[in-house]
Short mmCIF file of C-alpha atoms in Angstrom, two decimals:
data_model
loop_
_atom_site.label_atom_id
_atom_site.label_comp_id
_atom_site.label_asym_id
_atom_site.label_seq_id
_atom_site.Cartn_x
_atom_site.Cartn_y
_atom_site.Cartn_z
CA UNK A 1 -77.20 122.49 108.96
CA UNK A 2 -74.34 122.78 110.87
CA UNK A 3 -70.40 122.84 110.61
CA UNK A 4 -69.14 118.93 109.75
CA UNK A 5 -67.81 117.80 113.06
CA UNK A 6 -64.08 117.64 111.29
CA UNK A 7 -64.15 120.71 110.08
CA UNK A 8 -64.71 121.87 113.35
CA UNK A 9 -62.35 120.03 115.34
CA UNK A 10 -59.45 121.10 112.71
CA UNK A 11 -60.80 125.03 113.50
CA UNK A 12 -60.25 124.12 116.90
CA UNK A 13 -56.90 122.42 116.92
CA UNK A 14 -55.52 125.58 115.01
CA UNK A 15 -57.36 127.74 117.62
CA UNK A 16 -55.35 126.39 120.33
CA UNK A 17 -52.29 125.20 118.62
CA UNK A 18 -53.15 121.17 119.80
CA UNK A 19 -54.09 118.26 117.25
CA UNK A 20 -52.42 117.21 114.18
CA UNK A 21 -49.73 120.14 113.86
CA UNK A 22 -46.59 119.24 113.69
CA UNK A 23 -45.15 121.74 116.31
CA UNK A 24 -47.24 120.21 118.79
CA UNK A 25 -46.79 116.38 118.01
CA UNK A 26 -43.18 117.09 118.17
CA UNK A 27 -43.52 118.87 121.63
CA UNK A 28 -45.23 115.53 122.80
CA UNK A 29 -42.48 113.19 121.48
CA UNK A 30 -45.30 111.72 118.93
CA UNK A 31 -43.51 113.09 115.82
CA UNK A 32 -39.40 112.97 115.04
CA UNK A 33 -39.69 116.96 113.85
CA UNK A 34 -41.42 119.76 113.86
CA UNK A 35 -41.45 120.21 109.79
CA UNK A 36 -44.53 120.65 107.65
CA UNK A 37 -44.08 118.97 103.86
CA UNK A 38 -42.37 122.57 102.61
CA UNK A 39 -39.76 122.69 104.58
CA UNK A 40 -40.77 125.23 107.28
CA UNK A 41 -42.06 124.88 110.86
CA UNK A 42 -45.35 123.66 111.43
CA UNK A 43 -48.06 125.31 113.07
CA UNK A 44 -51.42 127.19 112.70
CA UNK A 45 -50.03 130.29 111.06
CA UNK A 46 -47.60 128.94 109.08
CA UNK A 47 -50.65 126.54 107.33
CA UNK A 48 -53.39 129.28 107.34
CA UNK A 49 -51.04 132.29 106.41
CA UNK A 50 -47.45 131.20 104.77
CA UNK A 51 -47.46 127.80 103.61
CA UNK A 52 -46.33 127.85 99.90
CA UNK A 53 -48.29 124.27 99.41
CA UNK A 54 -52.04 126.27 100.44
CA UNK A 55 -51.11 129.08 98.28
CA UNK A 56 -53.68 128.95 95.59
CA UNK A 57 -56.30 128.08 98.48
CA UNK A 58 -55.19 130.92 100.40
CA UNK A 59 -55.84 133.01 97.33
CA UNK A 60 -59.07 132.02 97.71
CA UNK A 61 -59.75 132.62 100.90
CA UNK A 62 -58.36 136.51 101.12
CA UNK A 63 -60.70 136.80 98.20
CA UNK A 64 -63.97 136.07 100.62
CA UNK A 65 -63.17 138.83 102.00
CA UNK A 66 -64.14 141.00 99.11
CA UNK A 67 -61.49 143.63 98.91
CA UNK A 68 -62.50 144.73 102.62
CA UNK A 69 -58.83 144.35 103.72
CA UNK A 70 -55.58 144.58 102.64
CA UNK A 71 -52.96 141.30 102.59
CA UNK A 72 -51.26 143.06 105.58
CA UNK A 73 -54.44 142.60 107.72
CA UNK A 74 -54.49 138.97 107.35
CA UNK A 75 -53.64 137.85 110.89
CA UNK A 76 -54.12 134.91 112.64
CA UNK A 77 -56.68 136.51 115.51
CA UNK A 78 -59.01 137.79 111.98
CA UNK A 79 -59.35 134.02 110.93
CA UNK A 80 -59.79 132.64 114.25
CA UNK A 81 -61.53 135.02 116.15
CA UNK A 82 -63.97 137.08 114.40
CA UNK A 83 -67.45 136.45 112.45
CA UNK A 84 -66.31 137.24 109.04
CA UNK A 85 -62.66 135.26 109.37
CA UNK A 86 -64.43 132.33 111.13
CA UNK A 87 -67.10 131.91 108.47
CA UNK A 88 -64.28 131.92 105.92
CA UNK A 89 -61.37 130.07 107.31
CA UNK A 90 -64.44 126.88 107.50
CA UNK A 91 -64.34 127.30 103.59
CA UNK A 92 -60.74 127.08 103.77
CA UNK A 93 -60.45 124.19 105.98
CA UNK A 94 -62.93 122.19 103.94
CA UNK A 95 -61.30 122.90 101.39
CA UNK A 96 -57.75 122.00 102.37
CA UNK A 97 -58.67 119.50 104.96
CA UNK A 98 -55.61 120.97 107.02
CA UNK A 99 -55.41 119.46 110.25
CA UNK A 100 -58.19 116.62 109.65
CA UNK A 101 -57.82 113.18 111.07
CA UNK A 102 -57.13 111.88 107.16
CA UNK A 103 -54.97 114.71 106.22
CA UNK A 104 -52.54 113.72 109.03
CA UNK A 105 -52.93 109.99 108.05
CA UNK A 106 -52.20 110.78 104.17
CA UNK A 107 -49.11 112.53 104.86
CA UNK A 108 -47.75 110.36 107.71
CA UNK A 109 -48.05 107.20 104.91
CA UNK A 110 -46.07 109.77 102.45
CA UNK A 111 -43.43 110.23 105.13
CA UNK A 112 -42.92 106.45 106.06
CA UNK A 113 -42.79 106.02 101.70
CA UNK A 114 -40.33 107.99 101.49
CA UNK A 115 -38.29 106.55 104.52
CA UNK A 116 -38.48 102.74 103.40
CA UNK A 117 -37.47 104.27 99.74
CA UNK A 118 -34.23 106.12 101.70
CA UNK A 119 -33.89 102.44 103.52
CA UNK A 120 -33.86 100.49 100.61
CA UNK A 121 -31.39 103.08 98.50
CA UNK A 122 -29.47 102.86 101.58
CA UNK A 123 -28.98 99.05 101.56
CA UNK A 124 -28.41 99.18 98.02
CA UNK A 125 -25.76 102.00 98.15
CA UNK A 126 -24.29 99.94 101.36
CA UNK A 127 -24.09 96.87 99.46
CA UNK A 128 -22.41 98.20 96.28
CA UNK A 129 -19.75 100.04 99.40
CA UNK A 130 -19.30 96.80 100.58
CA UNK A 131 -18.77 95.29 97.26
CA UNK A 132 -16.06 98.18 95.93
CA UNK A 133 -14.58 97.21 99.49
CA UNK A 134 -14.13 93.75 99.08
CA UNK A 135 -12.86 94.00 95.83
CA UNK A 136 -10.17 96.55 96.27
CA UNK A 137 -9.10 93.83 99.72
CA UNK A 138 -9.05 91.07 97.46
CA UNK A 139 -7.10 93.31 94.84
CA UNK A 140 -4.29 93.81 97.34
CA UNK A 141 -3.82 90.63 98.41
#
């Protein structure tokens, strides 16, 4: 049996740096930034070498490799391009599901949450504003 056709269309997309990254969604106009959920920029090293939210995953993954290399050699061409980092960066994206149709979905629903939860506090704070306003006019009349 084969690779799961997602799991091989998210290898792909952070192969070439296209799909559902951030960085490149923003490029196209399609998202407002270029932020993944920690904070930092979005894009395939970032995920698959930095990103403080994959850490314990990453763990995992550096481990596949048995002690072979050091954490310096951990580079982006390793996981993408070679047997070994191929083989293990599939474990790593099933894992995860970075950069999976449903991953994107999941945290674009998060994001708009969060938004109409800023809206509402907005109106809310707006409303008391306009209240405190009102009341100190009709105090000085």
């Amino acid at each position: 049996m084969g690779t799961l056709r997602p799991i091989a269309s998210a290898f792909f997309q952070l192969k070439l740096g296209h799909g559902y990254l951030k960085s490149y969604l923003y490029r196209l106009k399609i998202a407002s930034n270029n932020k993944c959920k920690c904070g930092k920029t979005e894009n395939a090293k970032h995920l698959l070498l930095y990103c403080i939210l994959y850490r314990e995953e990453r763990f995992r993954l550096f481990s596949l490799f048995k002690g072979s290399l050091e954490a310096s050699a951990f580079n982006l061409r390793l996981l993408l391009y070679t047997e070994i980092g191929i083989s293990n960066i599939l474990v790593f994206l099933k894992e995860t599901s970075i950069c999976i149709r449903k991953w994107h979905i999941e945290r674009s629903v998060e994001v708009e949450e969060v938004v109409e939860i800023g809206e509402e506090i907005g109106e809310e704070i707006g409303e008391e504003i306009g209240e405190e306003i009102g009341e100190e006019i009709g105090e000085g009349e």
